[in-house]
């Protein structure tokens, strides 16, 4: 039997002005999506703001979820099991983005096109959900029946992924810090449903 690997899809709402505008336009509470290679969220990638204090300069980033913008955010964390081949393909793609990060830009105009349901693929431009869905499709992991330029963070909520946590990101990271790990997450989920 082929070995499976785990990846994590992290949806957040940071409560920033830009996050609130995205939520308003998409009618979805969680307005940002990232892909992570570990459940501790030490290696998380997406397209977003390059500088914490400036939302208008964006591109490919390795996210620090312990920073002030993320720690106050609500989140949903999903686990997906993938083949070793798909995992390696995703890793190779991320390495490419890391190496050529300055060639990629945030797709602000593409986000406007999503609002009007117009697919608009701009070379070397991505918004967060477009980036994550493109990375997955390139690894033969097609979760959505739509073009990547129309995928929104909310689409990931409806995908066949395993929810491992929903709540405050600070609480999730705090649970990991105190050694509760995976045993902490399902218990927290049960509390959230009550």
Short mmCIF file of N, CA and C in Angstrom, two decimals, residues 2 38 59 63 81-82 87 106 158 160 164 190:
data_model
loop_
_atom_site.label_atom_id
_atom_site.label_comp_id
_atom_site.label_asym_id
_atom_site.label_seq_id
_atom_site.Cartn_x
_atom_site.Cartn_y
_atom_site.Cartn_z
N UNK A 2 0.53 2.22 -0.84
CA UNK A 2 1.32 3.44 -0.96
C UNK A 2 1.20 4.28 0.31
N UNK A 38 2.39 21.01 8.08
CA UNK A 38 2.43 20.39 9.40
C UNK A 38 1.27 20.90 10.25
N UNK A 59 1.70 39.30 -2.27
CA UNK A 59 2.31 38.33 -3.15
C UNK A 59 2.43 37.01 -2.45
N UNK A 63 3.68 32.34 5.76
CA UNK A 63 2.95 33.06 6.80
C UNK A 63 3.43 32.70 8.20
N UNK A 81 -5.36 13.86 3.38
CA UNK A 81 -4.36 12.83 3.13
C UNK A 81 -4.13 12.72 1.64
N UNK A 82 -2.86 12.73 1.26
CA UNK A 82 -2.50 12.70 -0.16
C UNK A 82 -1.43 11.64 -0.37
N UNK A 87 2.13 14.82 -2.71
CA UNK A 87 2.85 15.61 -1.70
C UNK A 87 4.14 16.16 -2.31
N UNK A 106 0.04 39.72 -5.98
CA UNK A 106 -1.32 39.47 -5.51
C UNK A 106 -2.31 39.88 -6.60
N UNK A 158 -16.77 23.42 1.85
CA UNK A 158 -17.66 22.41 1.26
C UNK A 158 -16.91 21.24 0.65
N UNK A 160 -14.40 17.89 0.46
CA UNK A 160 -14.33 16.66 1.25
C UNK A 160 -13.01 16.62 2.02
N UNK A 164 -10.34 19.39 11.58
CA UNK A 164 -9.69 19.00 12.84
C UNK A 164 -9.81 20.08 13.91
N UNK A 190 -16.06 19.43 19.93
CA UNK A 190 -17.30 19.05 20.59
C UNK A 190 -17.86 20.20 21.39
#
